[in-house]
Coordinates of C-alpha atoms in Angstrom, one line a residue:
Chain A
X300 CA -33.4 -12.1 2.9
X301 CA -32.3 -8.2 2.4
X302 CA -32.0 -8.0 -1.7
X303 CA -29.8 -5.5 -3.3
X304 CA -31.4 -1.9 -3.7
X305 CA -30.6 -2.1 -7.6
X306 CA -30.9 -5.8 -8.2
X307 CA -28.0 -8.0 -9.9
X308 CA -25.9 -8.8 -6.9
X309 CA -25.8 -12.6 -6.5
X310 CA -25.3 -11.8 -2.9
X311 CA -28.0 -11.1 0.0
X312 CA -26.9 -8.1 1.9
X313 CA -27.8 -9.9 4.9
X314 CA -25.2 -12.3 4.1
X315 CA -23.1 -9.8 3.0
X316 CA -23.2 -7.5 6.6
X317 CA -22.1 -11.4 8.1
X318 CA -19.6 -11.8 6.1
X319 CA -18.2 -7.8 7.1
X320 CA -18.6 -9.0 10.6
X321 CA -16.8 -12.4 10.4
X322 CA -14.2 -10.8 7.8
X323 CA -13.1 -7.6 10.4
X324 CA -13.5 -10.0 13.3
X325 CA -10.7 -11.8 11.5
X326 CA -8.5 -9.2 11.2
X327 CA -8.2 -8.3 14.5
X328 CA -8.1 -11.8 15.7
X329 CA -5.1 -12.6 13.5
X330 CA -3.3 -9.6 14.3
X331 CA -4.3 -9.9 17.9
X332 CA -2.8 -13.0 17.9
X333 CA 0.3 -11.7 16.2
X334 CA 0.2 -9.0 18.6
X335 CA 0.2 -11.6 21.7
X336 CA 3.0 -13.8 19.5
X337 CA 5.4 -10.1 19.7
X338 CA 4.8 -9.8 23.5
X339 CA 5.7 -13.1 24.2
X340 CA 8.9 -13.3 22.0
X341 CA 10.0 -10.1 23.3
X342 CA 10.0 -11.2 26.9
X343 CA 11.7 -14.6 25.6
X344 CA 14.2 -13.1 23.5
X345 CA 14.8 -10.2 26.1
X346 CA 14.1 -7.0 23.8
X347 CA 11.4 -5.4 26.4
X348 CA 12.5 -3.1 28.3
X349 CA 15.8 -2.2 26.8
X350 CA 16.6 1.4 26.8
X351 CA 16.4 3.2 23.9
X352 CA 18.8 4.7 22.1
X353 CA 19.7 8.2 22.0
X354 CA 19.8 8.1 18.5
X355 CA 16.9 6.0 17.7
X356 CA 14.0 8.3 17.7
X357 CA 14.3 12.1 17.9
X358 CA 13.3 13.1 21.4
X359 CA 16.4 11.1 22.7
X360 CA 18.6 13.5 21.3
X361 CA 18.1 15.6 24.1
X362 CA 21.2 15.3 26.6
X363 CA 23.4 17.4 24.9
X364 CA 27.3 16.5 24.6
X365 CA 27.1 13.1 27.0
X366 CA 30.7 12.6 28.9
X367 CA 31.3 9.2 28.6
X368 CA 28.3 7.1 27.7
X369 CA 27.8 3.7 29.5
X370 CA 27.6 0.8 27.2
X371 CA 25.3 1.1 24.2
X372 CA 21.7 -0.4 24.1
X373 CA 21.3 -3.2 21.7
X374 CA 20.3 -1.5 17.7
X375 CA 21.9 1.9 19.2
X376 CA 23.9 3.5 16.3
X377 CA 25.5 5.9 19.3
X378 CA 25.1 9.0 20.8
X379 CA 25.3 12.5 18.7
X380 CA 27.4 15.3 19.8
X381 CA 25.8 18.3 19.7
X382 CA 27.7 21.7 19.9
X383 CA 25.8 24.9 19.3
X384 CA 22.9 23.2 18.7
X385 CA 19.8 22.8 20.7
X386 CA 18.2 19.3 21.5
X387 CA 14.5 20.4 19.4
X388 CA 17.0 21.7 16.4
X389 CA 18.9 18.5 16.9
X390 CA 15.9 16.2 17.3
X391 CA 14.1 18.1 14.4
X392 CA 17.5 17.3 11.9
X393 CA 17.5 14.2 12.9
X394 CA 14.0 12.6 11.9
X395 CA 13.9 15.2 8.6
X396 CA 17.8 13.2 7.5
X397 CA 15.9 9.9 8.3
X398 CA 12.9 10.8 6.4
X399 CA 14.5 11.9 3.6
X400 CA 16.8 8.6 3.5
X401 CA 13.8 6.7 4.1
X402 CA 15.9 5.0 6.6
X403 CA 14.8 4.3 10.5
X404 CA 16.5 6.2 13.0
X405 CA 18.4 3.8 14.6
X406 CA 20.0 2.5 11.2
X407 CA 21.5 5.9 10.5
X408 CA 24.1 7.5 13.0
X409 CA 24.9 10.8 13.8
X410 CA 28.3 11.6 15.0
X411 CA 28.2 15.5 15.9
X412 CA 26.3 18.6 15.0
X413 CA 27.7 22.1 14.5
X414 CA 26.4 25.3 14.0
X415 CA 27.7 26.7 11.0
X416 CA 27.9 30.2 11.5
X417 CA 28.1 32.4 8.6
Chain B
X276 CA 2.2 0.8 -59.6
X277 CA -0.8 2.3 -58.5
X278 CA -0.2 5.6 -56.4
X279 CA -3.7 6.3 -55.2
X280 CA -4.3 2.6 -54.2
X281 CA -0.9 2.3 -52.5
X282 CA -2.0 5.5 -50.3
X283 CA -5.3 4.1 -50.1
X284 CA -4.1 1.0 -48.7
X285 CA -1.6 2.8 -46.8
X286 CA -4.8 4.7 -45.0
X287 CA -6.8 2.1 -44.5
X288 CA -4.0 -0.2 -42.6
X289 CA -3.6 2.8 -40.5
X290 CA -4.6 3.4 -36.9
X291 CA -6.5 7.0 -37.9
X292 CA -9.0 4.7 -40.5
X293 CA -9.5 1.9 -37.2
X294 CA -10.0 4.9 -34.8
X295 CA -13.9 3.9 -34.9
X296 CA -15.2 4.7 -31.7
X297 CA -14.8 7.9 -30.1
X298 CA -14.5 5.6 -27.0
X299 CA -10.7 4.6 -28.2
X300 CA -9.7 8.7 -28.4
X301 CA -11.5 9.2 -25.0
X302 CA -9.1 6.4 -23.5
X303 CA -6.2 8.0 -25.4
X304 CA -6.8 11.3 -23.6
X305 CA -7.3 9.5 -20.3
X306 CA -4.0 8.1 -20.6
X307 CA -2.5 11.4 -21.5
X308 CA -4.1 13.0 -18.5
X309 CA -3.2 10.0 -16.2
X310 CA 0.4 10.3 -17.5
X311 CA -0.1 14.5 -16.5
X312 CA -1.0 13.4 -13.0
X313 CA 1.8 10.7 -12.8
X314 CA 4.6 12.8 -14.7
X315 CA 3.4 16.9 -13.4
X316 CA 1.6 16.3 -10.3
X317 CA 3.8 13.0 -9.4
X318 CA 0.7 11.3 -8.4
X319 CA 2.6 7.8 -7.6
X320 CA 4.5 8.5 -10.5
X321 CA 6.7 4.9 -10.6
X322 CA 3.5 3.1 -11.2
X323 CA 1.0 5.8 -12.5
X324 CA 3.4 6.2 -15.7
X325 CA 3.8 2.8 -16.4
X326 CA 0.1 2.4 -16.1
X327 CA -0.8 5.3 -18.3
X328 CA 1.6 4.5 -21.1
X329 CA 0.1 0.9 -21.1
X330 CA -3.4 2.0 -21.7
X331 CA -2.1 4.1 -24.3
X332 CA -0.9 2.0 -26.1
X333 CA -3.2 0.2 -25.8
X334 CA -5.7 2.2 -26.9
X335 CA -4.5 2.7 -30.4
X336 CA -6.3 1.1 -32.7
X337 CA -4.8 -2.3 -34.4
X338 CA -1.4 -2.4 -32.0
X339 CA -2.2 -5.6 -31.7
X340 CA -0.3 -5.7 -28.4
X341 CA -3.0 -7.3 -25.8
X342 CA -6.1 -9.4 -26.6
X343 CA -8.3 -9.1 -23.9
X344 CA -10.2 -12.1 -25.5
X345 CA -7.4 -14.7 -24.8
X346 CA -7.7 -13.3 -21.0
X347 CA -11.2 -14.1 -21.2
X348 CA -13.3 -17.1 -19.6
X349 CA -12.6 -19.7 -16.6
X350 CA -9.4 -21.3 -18.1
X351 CA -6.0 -19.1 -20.5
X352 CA -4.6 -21.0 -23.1
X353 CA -1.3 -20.3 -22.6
X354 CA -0.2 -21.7 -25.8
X355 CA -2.5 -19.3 -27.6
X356 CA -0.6 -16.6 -25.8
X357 CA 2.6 -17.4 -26.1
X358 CA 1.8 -18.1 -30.1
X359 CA -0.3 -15.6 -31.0
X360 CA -0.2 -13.2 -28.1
X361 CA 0.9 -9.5 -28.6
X362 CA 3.8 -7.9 -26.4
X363 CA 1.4 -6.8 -23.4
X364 CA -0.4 -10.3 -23.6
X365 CA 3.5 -11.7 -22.7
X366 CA 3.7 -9.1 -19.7
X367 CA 0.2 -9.7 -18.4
X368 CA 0.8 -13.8 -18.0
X369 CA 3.0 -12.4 -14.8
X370 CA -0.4 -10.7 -13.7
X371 CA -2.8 -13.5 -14.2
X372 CA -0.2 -16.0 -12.4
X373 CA 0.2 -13.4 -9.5
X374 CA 3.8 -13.2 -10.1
X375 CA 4.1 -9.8 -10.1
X376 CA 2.2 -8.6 -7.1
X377 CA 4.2 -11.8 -5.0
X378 CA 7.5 -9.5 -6.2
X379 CA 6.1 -6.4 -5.8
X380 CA 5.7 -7.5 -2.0
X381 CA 9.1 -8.6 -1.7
X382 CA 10.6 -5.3 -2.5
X383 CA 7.8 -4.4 0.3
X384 CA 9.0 -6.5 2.4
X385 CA 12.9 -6.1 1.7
X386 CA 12.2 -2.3 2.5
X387 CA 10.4 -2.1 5.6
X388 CA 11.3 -2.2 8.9
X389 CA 9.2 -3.4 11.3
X390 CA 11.1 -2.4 14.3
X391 CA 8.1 0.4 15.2
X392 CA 5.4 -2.4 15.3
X393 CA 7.2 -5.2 17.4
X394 CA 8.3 -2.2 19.7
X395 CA 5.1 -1.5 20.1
X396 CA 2.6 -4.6 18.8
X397 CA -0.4 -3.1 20.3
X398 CA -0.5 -1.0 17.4
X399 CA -1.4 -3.9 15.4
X400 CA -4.9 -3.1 17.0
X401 CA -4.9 0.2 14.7
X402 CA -3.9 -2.0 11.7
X403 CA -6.7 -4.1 11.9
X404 CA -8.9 -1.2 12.7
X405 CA -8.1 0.5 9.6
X406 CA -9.4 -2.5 7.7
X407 CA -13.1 -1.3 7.9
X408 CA -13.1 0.3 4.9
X409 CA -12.2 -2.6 3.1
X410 CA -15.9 -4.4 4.8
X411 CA -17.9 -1.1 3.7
X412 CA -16.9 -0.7 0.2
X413 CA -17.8 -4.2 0.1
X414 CA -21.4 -4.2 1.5
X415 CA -22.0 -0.8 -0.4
X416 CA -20.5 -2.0 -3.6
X417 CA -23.4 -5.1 -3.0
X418 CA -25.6 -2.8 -2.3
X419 CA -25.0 -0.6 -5.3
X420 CA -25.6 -3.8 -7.1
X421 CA -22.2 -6.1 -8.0
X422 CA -21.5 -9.2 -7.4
X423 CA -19.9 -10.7 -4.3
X424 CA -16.5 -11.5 -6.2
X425 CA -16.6 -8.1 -7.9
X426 CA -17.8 -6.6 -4.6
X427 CA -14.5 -8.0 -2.6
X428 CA -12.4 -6.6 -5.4
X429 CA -13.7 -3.5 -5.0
X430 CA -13.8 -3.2 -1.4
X431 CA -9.9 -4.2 -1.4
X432 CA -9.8 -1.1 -2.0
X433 CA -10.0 0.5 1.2
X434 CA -6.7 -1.7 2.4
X435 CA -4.7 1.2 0.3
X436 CA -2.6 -1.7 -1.0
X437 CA -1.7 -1.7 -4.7
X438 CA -0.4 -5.6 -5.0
X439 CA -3.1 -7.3 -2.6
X440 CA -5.5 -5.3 -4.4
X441 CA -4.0 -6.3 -7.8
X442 CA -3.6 -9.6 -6.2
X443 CA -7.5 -10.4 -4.9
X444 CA -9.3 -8.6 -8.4
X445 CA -6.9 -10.9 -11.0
X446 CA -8.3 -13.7 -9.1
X447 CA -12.2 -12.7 -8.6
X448 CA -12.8 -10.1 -11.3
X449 CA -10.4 -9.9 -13.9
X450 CA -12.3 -7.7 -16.1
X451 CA -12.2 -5.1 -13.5
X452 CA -8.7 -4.6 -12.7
X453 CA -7.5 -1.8 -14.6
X454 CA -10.5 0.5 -13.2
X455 CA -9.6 -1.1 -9.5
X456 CA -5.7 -0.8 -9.9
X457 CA -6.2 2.9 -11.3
X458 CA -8.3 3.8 -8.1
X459 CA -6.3 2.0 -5.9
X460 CA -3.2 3.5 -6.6
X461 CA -4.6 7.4 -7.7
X462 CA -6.2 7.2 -4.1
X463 CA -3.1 6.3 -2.7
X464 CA -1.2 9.2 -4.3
X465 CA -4.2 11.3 -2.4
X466 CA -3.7 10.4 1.0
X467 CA -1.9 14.0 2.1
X468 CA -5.5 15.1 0.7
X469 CA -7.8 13.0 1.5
X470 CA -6.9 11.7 5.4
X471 CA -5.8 15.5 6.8
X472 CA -9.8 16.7 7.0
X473 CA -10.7 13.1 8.3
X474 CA -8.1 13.2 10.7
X475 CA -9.1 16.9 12.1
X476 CA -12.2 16.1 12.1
X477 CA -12.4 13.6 14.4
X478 CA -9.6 14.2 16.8
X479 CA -9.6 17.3 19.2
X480 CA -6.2 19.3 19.2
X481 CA -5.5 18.4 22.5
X482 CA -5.7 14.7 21.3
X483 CA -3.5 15.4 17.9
X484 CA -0.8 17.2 20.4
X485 CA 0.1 14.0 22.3
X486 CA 3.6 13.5 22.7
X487 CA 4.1 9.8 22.8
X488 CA 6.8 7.9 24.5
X489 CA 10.2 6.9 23.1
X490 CA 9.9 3.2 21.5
X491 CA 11.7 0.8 22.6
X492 CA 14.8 -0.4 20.8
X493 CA 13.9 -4.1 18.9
X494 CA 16.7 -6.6 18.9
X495 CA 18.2 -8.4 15.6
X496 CA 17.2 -11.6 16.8
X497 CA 13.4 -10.3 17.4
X498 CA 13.5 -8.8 13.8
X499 CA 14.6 -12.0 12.8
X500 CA 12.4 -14.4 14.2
X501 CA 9.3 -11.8 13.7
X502 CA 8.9 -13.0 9.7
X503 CA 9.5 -16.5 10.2
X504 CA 6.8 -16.4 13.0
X505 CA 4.2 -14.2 11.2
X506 CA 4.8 -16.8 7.9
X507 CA 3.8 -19.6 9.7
X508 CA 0.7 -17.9 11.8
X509 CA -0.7 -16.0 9.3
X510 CA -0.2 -18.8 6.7
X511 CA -1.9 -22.0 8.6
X512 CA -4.8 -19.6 9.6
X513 CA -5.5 -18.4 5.8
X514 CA -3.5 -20.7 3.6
X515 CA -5.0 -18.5 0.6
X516 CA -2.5 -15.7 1.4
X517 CA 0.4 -17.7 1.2
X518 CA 1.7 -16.0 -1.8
X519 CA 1.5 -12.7 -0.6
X520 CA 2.5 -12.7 2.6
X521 CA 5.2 -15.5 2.6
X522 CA 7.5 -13.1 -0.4
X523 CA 6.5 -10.0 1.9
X524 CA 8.4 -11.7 5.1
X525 CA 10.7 -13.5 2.8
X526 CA 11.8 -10.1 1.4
X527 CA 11.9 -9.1 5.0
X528 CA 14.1 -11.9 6.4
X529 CA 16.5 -11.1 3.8
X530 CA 17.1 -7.9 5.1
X531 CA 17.2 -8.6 8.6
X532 CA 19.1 -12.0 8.5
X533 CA 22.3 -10.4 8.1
X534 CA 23.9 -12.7 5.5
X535 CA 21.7 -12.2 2.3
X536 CA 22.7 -8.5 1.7
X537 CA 22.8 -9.1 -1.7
X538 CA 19.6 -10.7 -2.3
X539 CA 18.2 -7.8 -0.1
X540 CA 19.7 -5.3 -2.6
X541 CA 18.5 -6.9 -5.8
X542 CA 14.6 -7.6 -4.5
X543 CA 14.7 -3.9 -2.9
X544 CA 16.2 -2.4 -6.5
X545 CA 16.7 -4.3 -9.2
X546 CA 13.9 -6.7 -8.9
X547 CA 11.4 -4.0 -7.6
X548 CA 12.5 -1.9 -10.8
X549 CA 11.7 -4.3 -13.4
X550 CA 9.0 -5.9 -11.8
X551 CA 7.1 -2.4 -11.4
X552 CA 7.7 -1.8 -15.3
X553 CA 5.7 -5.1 -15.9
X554 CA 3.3 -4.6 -13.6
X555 CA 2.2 -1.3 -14.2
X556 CA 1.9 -1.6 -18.4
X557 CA 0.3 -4.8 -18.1
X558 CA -2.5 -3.2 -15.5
X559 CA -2.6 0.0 -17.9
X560 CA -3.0 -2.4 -21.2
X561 CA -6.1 -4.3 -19.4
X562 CA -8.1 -0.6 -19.6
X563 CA -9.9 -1.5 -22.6
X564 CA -12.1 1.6 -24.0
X565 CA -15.3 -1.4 -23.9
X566 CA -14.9 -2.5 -20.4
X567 CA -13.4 0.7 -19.0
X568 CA -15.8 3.9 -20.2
X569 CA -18.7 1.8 -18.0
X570 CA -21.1 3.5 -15.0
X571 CA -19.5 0.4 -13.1
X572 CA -15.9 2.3 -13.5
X573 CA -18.0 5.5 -12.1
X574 CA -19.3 3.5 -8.7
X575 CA -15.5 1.7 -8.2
X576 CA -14.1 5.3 -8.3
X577 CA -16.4 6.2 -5.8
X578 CA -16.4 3.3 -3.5
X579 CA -12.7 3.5 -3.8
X580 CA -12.5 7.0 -2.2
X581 CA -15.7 5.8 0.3
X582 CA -12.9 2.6 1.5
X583 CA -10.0 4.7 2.0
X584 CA -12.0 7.6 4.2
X585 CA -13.5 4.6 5.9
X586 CA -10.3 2.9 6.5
X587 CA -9.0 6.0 8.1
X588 CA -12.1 6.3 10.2
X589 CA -11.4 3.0 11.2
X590 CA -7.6 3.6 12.6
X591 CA -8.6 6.9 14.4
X592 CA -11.6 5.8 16.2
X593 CA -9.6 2.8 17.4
X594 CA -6.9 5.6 18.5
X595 CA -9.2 7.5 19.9
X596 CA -10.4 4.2 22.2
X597 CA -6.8 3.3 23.0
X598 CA -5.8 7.5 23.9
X599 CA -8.6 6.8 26.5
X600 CA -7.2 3.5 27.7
X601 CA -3.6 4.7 27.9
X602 CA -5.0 7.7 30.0
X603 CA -3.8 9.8 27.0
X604 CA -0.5 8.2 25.8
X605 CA -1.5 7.5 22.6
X606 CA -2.2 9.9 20.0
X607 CA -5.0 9.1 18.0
X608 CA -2.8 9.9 14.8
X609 CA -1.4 7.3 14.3
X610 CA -4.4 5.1 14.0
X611 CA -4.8 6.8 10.1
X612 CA -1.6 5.4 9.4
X613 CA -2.8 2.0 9.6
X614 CA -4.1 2.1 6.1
X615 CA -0.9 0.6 4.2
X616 CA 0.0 2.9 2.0
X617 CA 3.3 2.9 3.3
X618 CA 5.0 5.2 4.3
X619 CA 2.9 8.0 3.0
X620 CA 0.2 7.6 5.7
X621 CA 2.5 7.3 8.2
X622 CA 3.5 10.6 6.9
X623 CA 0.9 12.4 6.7
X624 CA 0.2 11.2 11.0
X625 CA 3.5 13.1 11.3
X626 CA 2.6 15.7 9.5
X627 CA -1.1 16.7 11.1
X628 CA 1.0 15.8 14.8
X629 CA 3.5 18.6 14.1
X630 CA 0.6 20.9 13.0
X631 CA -1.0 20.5 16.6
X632 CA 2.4 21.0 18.3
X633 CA 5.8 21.4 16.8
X634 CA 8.0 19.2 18.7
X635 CA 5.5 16.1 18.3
X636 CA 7.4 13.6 16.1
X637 CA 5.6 10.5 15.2
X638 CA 6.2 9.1 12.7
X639 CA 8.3 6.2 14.2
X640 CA 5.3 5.7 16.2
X641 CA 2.6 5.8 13.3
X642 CA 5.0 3.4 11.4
X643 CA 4.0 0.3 13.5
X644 CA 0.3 0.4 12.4
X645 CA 1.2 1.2 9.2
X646 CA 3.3 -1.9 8.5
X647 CA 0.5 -3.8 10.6
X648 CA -2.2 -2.1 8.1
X649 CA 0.1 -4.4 5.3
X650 CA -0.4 -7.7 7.1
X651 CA -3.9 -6.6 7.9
X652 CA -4.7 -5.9 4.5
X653 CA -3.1 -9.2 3.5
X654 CA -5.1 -10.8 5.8
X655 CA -8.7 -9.4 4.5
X656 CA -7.6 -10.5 1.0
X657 CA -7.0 -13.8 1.6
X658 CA -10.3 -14.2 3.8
X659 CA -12.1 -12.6 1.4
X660 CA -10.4 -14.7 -1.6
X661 CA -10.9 -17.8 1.1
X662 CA -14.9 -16.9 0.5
X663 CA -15.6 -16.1 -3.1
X664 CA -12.2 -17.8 -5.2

């Protein structure tokens, strides 16, 4: 039995390094599990595999001005317009707004995005 | 009437005659320079304030506003409290219950969207990953000498969770909460500082400039079965964590239901609000000059910082392994953000991402192991309270 280097603990640190071990291993098998659960429900439920949306995370942002969009993914908060404005500009406004707001990205929508020119 | 003996008295009932030990004015100026971190440097200033004006006051001799005897022993007598107990004494029964830290992970849950993570649960893995420093504060704090219950408290830590950690050291080492709550949450504040070398250090810039794939969009009915499902999981495995983690998906079913908007609001706002105030005096009040000024306070600072660089260790290297599996799809980032703190690790992910290559953006990505480092977190608490409460 390993003993503490400067006595008092009423803990072995052998028992201690198992109890690390069994404690990390039950971590990951609870969020493994959890992990598993997700997979399965999103198959169930249908959520895998939907598109995202143009909105939702900044590098969707890139077509520029869509004609007529098709029918909007499920948690899409619709397309942005942009005019003057490049898709990295665009992108790079987007996620700064949603940081800022503290908000997701596909809880926020952007309608359009002009240049201002001064 | 006697002038001099009226002064005399006057003195003598004063705080300046009780200021005895030079212990109580070194407290005093550790709250001042705690409230110049929260207040100047905005070192997590809704809770550092609240903590630093509690162990002010405290601090000043004969307030008479918290009794750490009445807090002492195996069993409270609430009637003594509620009789003879000062204002703080009234504030901390929500402590030594665990009200406050249940709340507190409401508002948590009621503010946090964890759309990222089901999008993309095998970030869970980075979660649990960034656990380890919660395991290795623990062994070192044994080694160094503590107890096992003091030990778990301490290694909590490393989960970068201010209420679980709050919650776990009320429950095995009360005594020791106001040094562990102060580290926990100063650390947290220090993330942008203290995971940025970690995370260059161990990642190569090719690795930090992955550009990872668009997430998937997560349906209502996902986000609403996700909390329900994760209650009842996480719950029959470690019944301990009930509390916590039950008002952290309660607070998030009320947002994502859909017909409890108003609840939402209140627990995100209202509720958060006052329960903060609460939470953060009581803490501050339990830094009592006797227990606090102590070479233990010195080892849980440092095991404190030793958790949370080990914790982030933990998320990269598990990044690292999955950027290799996903034949480079993953950036290895976003593993750091599985330490709780959210979202100021996810954050700082983004941050060091865009460093490596400007047009990387991840911190929708880095948000699903941070949400998962919550649950994990959670999950080492109660196991560890499961072992030693």
């Amino acid at each position: 039995m390993l003993l503490s280097l400067f006595g008092g603990s009423d803990m072995a640190l052998d028992d201690g390094l198992i109890l690390c071990v069994v404690g990390l291993l039950i971590v990951f098998a609870v969020l493994a599990f959890l992990m598993y659960f997700i997979a399965v429900m999103s198959k169930v439920v249908g959520g895998r595999g939907t598109a995202p949306a143009p909105a939702a995370a900044p590098a969707a942002a890139a077509p520029a001005a869509p004609a007529a969009p098709a029918a909007l993914a499920k948690g899409s908060c619709g397309d942005v317009k942009l005019f003057d404005v490049d898709d990295r500009t665009a992108a790079m406004l987007m996620a700064i707004v949603a940081d800022r707001l503290e908000k997701p990205l596909n809880e926020i929508r952007f309608v359009s995005m002009h240049e201002i020119e001064e | 009437m006697n002038i001099t003996e009226t002064l005399t008295n006057l003195w003598e009932s004063s705080g300046f005659a009780n200021l005895v030990d030079i212990r109580q004015l070194i407290m005093i100026l550790l709250a001042c320079f705690l409230l110049y971190l929260g207040i100047v440097r905005k070192f997590e200033p809704l809770l550092l304030v609240g903590i630093a004006f509690g162990t002010l006051i405290a601090s000043l001799p004969i307030s008479e506003l918290y009794h750490p005897e009445m807090w002492t022993g195996t069993s409270v007598n609430y009637g003594d409290v509620l009789a003879k107990g000062g204002l703080i004494d009234l504030f901390y029964i929500g402590v030594k219950t665990g009200i406050y830290p249940s709340l507190i992970f409401m508002g948590v849950g009621a503010m946090t969207d964890f759309g990222p993570m089901i999008a993309n649960p095998k970030s869970m893995i980075m979660g649990a990953a960034a656990q380890l420093g919660i395991y290795v504060a623990f062994f070192l704090a044994l080694v160094l000498g503590f107890n096992g219950n003091v030990a778990a408290s301490i290694g909590i830590i490393g989960g970068a969770d201010g209420p679980t950690a709050i919650w776990l050291t009320k429950n095995l080492a009360p005594e020791y909460l106001a040094p562990i709550a102060i580290a926990a949450y100063s650390y947290m504040a220090l993330i942008p500082l203290i995971q940025p070398p970690i995370m260059r250090a161990l990642t190569t810039k090719k690795e930090r400039e992955v550009k990872m794939e668009q997430l998937r969009n997560v349906t209502k009915t996902e986000k609403i079965i996700f909390p329900i499902a994760v209650t009842i999981i996480t719950c029959l495995v470690l019944p301990s964590v009930t509390s916590l983690l039950g008002c952290l998906m309660l607070g998030n079913l009320l947002k994502e239901c859909g017909v409890t908007d108003r609840l939402s609001d209140t627990v995100q706002n209202a509720l958060m609000n006052i329960v903060t105030i609460l939470l953060s005096i009581s803490v501050g009040a339990t830094a009592v000059y006797d227990r606090f000024l102590t070479a233990d306070t010195l080892k849980i600072v440092f095991l404190g910082l030793f958790a949370f660089g080990m914790s982030t260790v933990g998320g990269l290297l598990i990044g690292k392994v999955m950027y290799k599996l996903s034949g480079g799809k993953i950036n290895p980032l976003i593993g750091s953000a599985g330490v709780s703190a959210v979202p100021m690790a996810a954050r700082v992910s983004q941050v060091e991402g865009a460093k490596a290559n400007p047009t990387n953006f991840l911190l929708m990505h880095a948000m699903g192991p941070n949400v998962s480092g919550v649950i994990g977190s959670a999950v080492a608490a109660g196991f560890l309270f499961a072992v030693f409460g």
